[in-house]
PDB file of C-alpha atoms in Angstrom:
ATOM      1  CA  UNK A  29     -43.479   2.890 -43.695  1.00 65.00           C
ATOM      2  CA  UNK A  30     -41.955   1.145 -40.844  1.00 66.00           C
ATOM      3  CA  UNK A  31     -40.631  -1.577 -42.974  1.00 73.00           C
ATOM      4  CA  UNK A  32     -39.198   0.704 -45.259  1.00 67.00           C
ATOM      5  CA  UNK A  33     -37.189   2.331 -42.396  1.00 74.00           C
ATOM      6  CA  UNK A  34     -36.462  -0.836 -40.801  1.00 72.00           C
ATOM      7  CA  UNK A  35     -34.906  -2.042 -44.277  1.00 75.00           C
ATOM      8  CA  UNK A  36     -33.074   1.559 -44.683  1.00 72.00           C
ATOM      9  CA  UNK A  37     -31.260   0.782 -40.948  1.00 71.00           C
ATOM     10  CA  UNK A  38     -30.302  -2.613 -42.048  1.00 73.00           C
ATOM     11  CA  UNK A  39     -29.163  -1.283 -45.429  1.00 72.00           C
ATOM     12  CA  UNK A  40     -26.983   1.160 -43.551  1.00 71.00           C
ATOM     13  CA  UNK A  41     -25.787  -1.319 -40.598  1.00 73.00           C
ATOM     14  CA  UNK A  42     -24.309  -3.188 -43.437  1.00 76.00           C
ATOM     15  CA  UNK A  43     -22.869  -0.511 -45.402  1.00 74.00           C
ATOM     16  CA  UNK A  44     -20.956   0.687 -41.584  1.00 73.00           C
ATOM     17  CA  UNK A  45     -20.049  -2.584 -41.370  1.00 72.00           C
ATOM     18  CA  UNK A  46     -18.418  -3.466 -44.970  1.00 74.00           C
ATOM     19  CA  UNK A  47     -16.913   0.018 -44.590  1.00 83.00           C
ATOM     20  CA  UNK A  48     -15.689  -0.751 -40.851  1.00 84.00           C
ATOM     21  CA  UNK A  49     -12.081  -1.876 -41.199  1.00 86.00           C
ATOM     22  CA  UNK A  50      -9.278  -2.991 -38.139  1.00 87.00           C
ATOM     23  CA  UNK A  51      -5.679  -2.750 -38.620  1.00 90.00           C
ATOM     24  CA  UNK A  52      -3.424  -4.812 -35.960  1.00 91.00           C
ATOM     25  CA  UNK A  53      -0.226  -3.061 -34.493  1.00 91.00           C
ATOM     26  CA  UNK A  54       1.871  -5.462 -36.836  1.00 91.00           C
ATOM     27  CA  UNK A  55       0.283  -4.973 -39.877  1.00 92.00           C
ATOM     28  CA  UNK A  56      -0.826  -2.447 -42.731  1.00 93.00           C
ATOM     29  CA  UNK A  57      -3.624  -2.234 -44.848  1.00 92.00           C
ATOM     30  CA  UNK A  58      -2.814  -1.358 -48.317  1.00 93.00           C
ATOM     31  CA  UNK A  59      -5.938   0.658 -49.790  1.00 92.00           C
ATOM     32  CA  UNK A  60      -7.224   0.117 -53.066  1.00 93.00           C
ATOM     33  CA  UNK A  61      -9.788   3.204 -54.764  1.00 90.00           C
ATOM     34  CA  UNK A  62     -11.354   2.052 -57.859  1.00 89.00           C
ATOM     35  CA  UNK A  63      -8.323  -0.413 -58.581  1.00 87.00           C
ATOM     36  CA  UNK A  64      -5.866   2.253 -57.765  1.00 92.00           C
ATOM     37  CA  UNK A  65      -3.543   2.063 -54.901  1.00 91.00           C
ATOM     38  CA  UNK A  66      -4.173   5.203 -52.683  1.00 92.00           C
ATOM     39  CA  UNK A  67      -1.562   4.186 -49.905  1.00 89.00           C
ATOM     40  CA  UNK A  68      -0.987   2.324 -46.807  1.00 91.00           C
ATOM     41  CA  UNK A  69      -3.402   2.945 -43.325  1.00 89.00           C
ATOM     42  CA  UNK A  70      -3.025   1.438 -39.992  1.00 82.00           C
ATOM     43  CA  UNK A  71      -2.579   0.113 -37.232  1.00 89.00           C
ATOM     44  CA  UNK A  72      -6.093   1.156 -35.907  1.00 88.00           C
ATOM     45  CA  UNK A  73      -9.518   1.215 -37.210  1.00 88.00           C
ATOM     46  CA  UNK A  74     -10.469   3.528 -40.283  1.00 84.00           C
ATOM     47  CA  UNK A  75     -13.676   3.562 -42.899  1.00 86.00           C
ATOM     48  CA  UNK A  76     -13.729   2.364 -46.135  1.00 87.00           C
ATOM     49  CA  UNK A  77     -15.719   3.885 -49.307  1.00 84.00           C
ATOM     50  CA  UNK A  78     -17.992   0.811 -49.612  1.00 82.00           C
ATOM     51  CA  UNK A  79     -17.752  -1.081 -53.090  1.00 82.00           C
ATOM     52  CA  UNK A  80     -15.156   1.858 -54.388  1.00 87.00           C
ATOM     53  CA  UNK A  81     -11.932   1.022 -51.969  1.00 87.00           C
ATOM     54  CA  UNK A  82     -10.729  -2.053 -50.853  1.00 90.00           C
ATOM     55  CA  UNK A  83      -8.014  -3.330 -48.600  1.00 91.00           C
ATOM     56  CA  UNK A  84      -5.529  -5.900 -48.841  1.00 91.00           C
ATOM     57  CA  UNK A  85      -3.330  -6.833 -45.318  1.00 92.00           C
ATOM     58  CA  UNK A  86      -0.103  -6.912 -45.053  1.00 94.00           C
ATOM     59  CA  UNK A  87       2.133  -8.823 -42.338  1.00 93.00           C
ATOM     60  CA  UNK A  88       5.206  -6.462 -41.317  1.00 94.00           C
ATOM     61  CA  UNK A  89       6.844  -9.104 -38.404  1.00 93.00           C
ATOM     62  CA  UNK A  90       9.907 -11.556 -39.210  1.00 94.00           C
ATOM     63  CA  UNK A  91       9.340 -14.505 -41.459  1.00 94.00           C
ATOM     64  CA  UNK A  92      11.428 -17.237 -41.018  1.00 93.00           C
ATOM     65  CA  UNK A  93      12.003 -18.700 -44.069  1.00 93.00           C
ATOM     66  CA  UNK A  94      13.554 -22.738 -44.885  1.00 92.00           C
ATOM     67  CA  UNK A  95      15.547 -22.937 -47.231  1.00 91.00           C
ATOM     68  CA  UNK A  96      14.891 -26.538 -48.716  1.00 90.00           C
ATOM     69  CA  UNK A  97      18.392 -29.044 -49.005  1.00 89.00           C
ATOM     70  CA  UNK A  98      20.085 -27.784 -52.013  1.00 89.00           C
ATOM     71  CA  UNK A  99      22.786 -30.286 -53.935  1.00 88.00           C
ATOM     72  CA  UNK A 100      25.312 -27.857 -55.175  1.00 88.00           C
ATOM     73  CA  UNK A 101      28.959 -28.526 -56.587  1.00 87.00           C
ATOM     74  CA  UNK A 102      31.401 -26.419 -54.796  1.00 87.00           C
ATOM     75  CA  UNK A 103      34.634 -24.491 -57.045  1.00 87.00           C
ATOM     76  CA  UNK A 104      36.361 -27.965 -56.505  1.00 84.00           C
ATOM     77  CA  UNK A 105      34.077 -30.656 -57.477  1.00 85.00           C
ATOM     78  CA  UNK A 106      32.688 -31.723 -54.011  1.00 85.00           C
ATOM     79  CA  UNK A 107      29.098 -32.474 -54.135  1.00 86.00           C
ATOM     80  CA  UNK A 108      27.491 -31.431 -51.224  1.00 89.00           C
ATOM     81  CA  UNK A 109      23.956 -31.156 -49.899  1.00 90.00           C
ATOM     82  CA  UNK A 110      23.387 -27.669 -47.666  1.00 91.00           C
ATOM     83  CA  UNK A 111      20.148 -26.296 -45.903  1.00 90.00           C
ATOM     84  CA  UNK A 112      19.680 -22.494 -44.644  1.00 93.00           C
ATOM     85  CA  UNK A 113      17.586 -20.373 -42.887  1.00 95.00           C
ATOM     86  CA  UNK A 114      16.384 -17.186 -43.778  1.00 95.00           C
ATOM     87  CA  UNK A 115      14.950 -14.061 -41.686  1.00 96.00           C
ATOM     88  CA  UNK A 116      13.108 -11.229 -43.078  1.00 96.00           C
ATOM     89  CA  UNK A 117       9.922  -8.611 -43.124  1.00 95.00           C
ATOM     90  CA  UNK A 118       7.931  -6.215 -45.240  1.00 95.00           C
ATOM     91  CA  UNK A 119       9.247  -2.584 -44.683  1.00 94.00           C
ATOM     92  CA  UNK A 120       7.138  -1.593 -47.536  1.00 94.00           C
ATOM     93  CA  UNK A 121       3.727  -2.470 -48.068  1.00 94.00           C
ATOM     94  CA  UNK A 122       2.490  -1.184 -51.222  1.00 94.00           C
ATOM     95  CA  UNK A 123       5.535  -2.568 -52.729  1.00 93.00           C
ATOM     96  CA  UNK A 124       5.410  -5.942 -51.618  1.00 93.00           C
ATOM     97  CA  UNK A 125       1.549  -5.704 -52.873  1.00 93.00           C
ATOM     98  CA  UNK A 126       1.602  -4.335 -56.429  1.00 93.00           C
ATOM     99  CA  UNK A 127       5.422  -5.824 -57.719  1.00 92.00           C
ATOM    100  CA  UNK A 128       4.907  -9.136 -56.317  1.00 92.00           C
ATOM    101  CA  UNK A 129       2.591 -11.628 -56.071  1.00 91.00           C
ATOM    102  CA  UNK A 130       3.720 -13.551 -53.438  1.00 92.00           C
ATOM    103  CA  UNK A 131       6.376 -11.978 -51.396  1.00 92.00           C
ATOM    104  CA  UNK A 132       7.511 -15.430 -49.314  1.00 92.00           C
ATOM    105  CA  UNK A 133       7.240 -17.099 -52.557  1.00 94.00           C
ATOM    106  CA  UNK A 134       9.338 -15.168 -54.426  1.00 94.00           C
ATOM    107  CA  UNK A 135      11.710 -14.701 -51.494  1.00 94.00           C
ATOM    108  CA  UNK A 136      11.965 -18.402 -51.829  1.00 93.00           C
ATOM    109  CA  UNK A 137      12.782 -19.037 -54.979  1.00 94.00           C
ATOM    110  CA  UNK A 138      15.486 -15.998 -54.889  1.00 94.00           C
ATOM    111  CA  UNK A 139      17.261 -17.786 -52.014  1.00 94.00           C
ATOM    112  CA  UNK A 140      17.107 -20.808 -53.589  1.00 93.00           C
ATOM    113  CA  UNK A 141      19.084 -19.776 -56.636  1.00 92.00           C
ATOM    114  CA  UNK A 142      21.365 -17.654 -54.581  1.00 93.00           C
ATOM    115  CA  UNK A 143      22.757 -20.718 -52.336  1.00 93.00           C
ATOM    116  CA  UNK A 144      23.499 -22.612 -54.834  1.00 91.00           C
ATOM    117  CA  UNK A 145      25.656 -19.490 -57.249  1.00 91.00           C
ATOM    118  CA  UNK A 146      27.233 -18.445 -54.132  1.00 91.00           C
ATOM    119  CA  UNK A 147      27.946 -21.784 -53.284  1.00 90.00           C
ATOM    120  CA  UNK A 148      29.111 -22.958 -56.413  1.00 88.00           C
ATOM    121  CA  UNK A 149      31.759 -19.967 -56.179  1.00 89.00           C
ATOM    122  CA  UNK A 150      33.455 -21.072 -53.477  1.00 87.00           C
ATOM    123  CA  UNK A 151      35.273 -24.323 -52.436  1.00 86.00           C
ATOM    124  CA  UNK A 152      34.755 -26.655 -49.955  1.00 85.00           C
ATOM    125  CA  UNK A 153      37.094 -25.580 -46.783  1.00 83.00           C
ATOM    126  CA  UNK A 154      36.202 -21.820 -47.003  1.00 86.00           C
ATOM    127  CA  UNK A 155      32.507 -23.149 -47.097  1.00 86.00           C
ATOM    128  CA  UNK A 156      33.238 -25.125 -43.754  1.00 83.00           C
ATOM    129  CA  UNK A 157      36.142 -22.628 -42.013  1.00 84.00           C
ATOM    130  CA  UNK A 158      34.443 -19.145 -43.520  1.00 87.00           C
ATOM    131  CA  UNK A 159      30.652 -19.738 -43.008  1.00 88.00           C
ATOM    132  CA  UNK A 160      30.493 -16.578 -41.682  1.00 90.00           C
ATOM    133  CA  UNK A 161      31.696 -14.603 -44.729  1.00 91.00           C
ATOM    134  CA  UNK A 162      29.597 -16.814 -46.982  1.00 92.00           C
ATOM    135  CA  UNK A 163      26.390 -15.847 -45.149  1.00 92.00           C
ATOM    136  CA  UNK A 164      26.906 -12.157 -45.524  1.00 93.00           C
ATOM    137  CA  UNK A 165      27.836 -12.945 -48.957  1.00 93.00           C
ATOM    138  CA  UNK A 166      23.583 -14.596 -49.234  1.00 93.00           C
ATOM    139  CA  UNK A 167      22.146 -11.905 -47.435  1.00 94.00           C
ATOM    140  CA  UNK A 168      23.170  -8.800 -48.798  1.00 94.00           C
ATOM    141  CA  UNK A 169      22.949 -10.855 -52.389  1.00 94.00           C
ATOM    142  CA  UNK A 170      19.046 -11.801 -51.418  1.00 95.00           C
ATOM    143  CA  UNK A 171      18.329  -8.545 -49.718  1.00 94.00           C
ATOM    144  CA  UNK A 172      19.784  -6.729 -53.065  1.00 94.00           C
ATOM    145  CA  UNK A 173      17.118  -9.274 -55.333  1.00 93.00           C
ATOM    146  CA  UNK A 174      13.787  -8.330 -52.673  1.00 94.00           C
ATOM    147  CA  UNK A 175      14.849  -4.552 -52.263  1.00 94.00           C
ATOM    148  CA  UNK A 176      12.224  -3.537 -55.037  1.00 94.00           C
ATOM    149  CA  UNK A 177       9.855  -5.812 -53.437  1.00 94.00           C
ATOM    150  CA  UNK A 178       9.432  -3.567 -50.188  1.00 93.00           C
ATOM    151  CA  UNK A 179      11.367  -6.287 -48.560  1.00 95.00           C
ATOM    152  CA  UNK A 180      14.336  -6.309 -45.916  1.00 95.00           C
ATOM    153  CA  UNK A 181      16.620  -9.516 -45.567  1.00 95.00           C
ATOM    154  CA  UNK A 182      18.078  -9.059 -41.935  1.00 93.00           C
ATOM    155  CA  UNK A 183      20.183 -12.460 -41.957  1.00 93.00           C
ATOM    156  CA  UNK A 184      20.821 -15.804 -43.814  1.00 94.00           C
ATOM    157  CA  UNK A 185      22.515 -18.531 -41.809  1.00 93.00           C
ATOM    158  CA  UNK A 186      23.801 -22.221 -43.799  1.00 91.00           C
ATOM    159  CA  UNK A 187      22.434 -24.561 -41.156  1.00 87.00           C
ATOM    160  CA  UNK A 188      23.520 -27.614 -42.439  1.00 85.00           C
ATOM    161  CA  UNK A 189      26.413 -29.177 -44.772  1.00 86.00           C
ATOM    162  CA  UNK A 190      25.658 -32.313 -45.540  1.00 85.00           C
ATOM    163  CA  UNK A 191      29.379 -34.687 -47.054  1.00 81.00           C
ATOM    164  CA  UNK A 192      29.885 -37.762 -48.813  1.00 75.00           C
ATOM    165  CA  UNK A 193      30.659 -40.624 -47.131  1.00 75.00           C
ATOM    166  CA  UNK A 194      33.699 -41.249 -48.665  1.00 72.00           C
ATOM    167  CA  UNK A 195      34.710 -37.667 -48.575  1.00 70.00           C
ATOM    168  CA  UNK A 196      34.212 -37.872 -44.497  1.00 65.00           C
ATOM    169  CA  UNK A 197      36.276 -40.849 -44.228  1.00 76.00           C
ATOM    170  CA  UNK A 198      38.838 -38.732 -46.354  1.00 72.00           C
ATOM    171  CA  UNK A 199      38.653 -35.255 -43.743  1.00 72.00           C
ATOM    172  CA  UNK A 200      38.363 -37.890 -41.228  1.00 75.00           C
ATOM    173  CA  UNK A 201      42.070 -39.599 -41.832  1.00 77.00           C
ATOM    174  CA  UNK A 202      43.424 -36.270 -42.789  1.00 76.00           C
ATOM    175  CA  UNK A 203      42.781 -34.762 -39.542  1.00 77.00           C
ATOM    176  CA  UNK A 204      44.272 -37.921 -37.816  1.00 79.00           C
ATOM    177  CA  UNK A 205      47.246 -37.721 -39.979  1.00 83.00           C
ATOM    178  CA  UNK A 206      47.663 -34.425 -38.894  1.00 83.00           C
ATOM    179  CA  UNK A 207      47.239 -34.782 -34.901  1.00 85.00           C
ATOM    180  CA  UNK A 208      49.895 -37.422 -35.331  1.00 87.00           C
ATOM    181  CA  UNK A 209      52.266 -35.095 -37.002  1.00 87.00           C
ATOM    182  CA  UNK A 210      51.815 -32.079 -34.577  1.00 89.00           C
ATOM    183  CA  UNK A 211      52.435 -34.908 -31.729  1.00 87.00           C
ATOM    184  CA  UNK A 212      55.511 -36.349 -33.405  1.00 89.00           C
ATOM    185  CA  UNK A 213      57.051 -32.488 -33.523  1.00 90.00           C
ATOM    186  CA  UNK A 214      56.096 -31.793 -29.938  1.00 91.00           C
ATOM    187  CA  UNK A 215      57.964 -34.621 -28.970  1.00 88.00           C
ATOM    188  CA  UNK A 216      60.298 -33.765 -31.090  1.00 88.00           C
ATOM    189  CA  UNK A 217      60.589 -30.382 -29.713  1.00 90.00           C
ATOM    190  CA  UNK A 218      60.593 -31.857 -26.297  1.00 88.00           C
ATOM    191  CA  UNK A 219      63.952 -33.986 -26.738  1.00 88.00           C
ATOM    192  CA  UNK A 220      65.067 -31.354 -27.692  1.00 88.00           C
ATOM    193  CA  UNK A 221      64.689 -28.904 -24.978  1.00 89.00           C
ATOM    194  CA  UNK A 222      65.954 -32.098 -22.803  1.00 86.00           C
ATOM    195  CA  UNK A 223      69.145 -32.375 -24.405  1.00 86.00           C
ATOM    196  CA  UNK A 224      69.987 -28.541 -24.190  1.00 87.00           C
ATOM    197  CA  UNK A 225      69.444 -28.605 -20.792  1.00 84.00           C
ATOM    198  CA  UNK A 226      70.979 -32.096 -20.208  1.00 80.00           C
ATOM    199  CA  UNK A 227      74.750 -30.495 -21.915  1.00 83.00           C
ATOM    200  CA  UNK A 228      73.703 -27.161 -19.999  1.00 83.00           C
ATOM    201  CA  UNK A 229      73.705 -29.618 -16.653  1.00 78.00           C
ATOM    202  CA  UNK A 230      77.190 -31.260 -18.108  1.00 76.00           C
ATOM    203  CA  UNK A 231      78.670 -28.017 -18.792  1.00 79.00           C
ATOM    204  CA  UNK A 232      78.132 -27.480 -14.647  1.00 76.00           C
ATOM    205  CA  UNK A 233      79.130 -30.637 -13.545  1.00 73.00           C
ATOM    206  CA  UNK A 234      82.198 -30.482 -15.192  1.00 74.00           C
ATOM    207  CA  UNK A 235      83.158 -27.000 -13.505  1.00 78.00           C
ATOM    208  CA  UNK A 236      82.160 -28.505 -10.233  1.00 71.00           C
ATOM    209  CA  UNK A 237      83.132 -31.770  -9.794  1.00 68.00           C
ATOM    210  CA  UNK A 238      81.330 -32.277  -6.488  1.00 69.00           C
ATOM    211  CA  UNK A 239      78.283 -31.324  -8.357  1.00 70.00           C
ATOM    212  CA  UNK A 240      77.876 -35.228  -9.105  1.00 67.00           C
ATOM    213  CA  UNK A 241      78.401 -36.261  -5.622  1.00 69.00           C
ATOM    214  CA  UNK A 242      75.368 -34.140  -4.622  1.00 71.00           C
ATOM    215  CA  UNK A 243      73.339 -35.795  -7.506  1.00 72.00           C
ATOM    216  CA  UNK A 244      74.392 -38.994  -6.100  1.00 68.00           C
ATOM    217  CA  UNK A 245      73.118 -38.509  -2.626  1.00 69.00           C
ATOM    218  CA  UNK A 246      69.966 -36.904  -3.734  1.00 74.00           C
ATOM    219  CA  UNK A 247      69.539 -40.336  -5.935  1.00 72.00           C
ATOM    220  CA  UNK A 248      69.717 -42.085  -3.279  1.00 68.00           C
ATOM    221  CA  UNK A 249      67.296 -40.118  -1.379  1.00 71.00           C
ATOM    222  CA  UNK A 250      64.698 -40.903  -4.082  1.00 71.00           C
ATOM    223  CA  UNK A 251      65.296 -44.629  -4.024  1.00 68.00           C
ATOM    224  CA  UNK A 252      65.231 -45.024  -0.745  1.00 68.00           C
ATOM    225  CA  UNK A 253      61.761 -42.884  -0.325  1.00 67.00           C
ATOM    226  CA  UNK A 254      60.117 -45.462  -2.497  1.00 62.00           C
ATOM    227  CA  UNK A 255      61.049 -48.395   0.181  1.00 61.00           C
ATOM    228  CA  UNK A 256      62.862 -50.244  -2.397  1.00 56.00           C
ATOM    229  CA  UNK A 257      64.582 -53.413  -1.668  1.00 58.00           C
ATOM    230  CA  UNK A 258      67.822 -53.384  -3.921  1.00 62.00           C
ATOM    231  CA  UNK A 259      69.447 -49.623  -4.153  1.00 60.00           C
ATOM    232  CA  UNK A 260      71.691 -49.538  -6.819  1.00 62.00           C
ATOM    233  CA  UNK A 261      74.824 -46.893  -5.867  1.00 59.00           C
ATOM    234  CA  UNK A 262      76.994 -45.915  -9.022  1.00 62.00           C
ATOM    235  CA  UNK A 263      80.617 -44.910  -8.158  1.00 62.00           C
ATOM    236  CA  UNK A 264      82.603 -43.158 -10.910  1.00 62.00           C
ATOM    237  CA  UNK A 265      85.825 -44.695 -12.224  1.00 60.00           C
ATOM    238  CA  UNK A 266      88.066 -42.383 -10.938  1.00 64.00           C
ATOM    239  CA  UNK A 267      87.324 -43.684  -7.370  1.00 64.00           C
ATOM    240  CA  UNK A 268      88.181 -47.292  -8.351  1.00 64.00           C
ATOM    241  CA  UNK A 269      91.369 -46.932 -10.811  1.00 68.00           C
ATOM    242  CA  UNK A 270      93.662 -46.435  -7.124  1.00 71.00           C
ATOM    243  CA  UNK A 271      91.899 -50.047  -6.429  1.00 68.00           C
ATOM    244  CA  UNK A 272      92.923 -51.090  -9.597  1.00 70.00           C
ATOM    245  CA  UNK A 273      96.290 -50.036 -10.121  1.00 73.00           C
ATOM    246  CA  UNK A 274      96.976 -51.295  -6.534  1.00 75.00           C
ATOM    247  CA  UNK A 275      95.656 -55.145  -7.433  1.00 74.00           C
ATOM    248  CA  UNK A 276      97.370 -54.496 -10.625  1.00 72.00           C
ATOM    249  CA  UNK A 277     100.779 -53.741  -8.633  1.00 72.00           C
ATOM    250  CA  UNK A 278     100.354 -56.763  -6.419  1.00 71.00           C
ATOM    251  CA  UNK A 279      99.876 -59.443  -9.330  1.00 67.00           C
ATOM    252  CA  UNK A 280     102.932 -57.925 -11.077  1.00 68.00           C
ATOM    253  CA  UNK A 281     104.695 -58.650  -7.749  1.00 65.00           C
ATOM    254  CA  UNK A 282     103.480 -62.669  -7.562  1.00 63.00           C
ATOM    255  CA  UNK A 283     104.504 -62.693 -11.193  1.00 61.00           C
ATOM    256  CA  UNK A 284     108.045 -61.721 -10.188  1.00 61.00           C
ATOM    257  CA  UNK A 285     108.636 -64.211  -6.913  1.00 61.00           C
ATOM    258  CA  UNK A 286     106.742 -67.277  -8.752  1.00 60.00           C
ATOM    259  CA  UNK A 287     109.247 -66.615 -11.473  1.00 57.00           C
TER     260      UNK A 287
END
């Protein structure tokens, strides 16, 4: 008799136990009756029917999901290898248990095959100048493809881009090319914003004569800061023609008594 009760308490130790079940704050337990689902329990502990229900876990935090290096031809003919990253979570449960098999899997696969249409759509300088657009573009495409699968795609980033060799040396002489034109205009542009305000300065020095006097002087000024050893003084021509015409007058003279 005692055995008999001692085997009826283990019998129903492990019947609690096998119906005993613990749920985690992050995650659901789908419920199974009879191979039916019945629903979604947790977090928390509950009982299970023994050998009629069953439970099957399911994960609701952020997976972060690779995408593996993907060759893909952009809209004109560049080859390129890209990588992305993927983030996303269960939001439903019993969906992501009885329509898929394997939620990251599938998830996967879907991304996959979206990075390389989307991709394949667009051309090489929107896919290096618009990044941002094209990863909107993946994510609401993906998180359209998972929506029956009780699945939520919060963001897809392209990580890497991955050029040609050739094509780098190519972007790589272009963009010289180009810092040597916007160079050549600014110093165009500079000479001239010098020569409009060089004829502006003209236009005033030939109202004020003294005006060049007073640039003289502060010339000077300049040199002679710098301790320099030979000062060069220009003198306009109307200061030496008097000179001039004055030798000029006295050789005409010799000319006339020699003769």
């Amino acid at each position: 008799m005692f055995s008999f009760m001692a085997t009826l308490f283990v019998l129903a130790l492990m019947l609690l136990a096998a119906s005993i079940r613990i749920v985690q704050e992050y995650e659901r337990g789908v419920i199974f009756r009879l191979g039916r689902c019945v629903g979604a329990r947790g977090p928390g502990l509950f009982l299970l029917i023994p050998f009629i229900e069953r439970m099957r876990k399911v994960d609701l935090r952020v997976v972060t999901l690779e995408v593996p290096t993907q060759e893909v031809i952009t809209r004109d003919n560049v080859t390129v290898k890209v990588n992305a990253v993927a983030y996303f979570r269960v939001i439903n449960p019993v969906d992501a248990v009885i329509k898929v098999l394997d939620p990251v899997f599938a998830t996967s696969q879907l991304a996959q095959t979206t990075l390389r249409s989307v991709l394949g759509q667009s051309e090489l300088d929107e896919l290096l100048a618009h990044r941002e657009t094209i990863n909107q573009r993946l994510q609401q495409i993906i998180d359209e493809g998972t929506e029956p699968w009780g699945i939520k795609v919060s963001l897809v980033e392209v990580r890497d881009v991955e050029l040609p060799a050739s094509l780098q040396r190519a972007m790589a002489a272009q963009a010289e090319a180009e810092r040597e034109r916007r160079a050549k205009i600014i110093h165009a542009e500079g000479e001239f914003q010098a020569a409009q305000k060089l004829a502006e300065a003209a236009r005033i020095i030939a109202t004020e004569p003294a005006t060049i006097q007073l640039r003289y002087l502060q010339t000077l000024r300049e040199i002679a800061a710098e301790n320099a050893s030979t000062i060069v003084f220009p003198l306009p021509l109307e200061m030496l023609r008097p000179l001039m015409q004055m030798m000029e007058g006295r050789a005409a003279g010799k000319g006339e008594a020699a003769s």
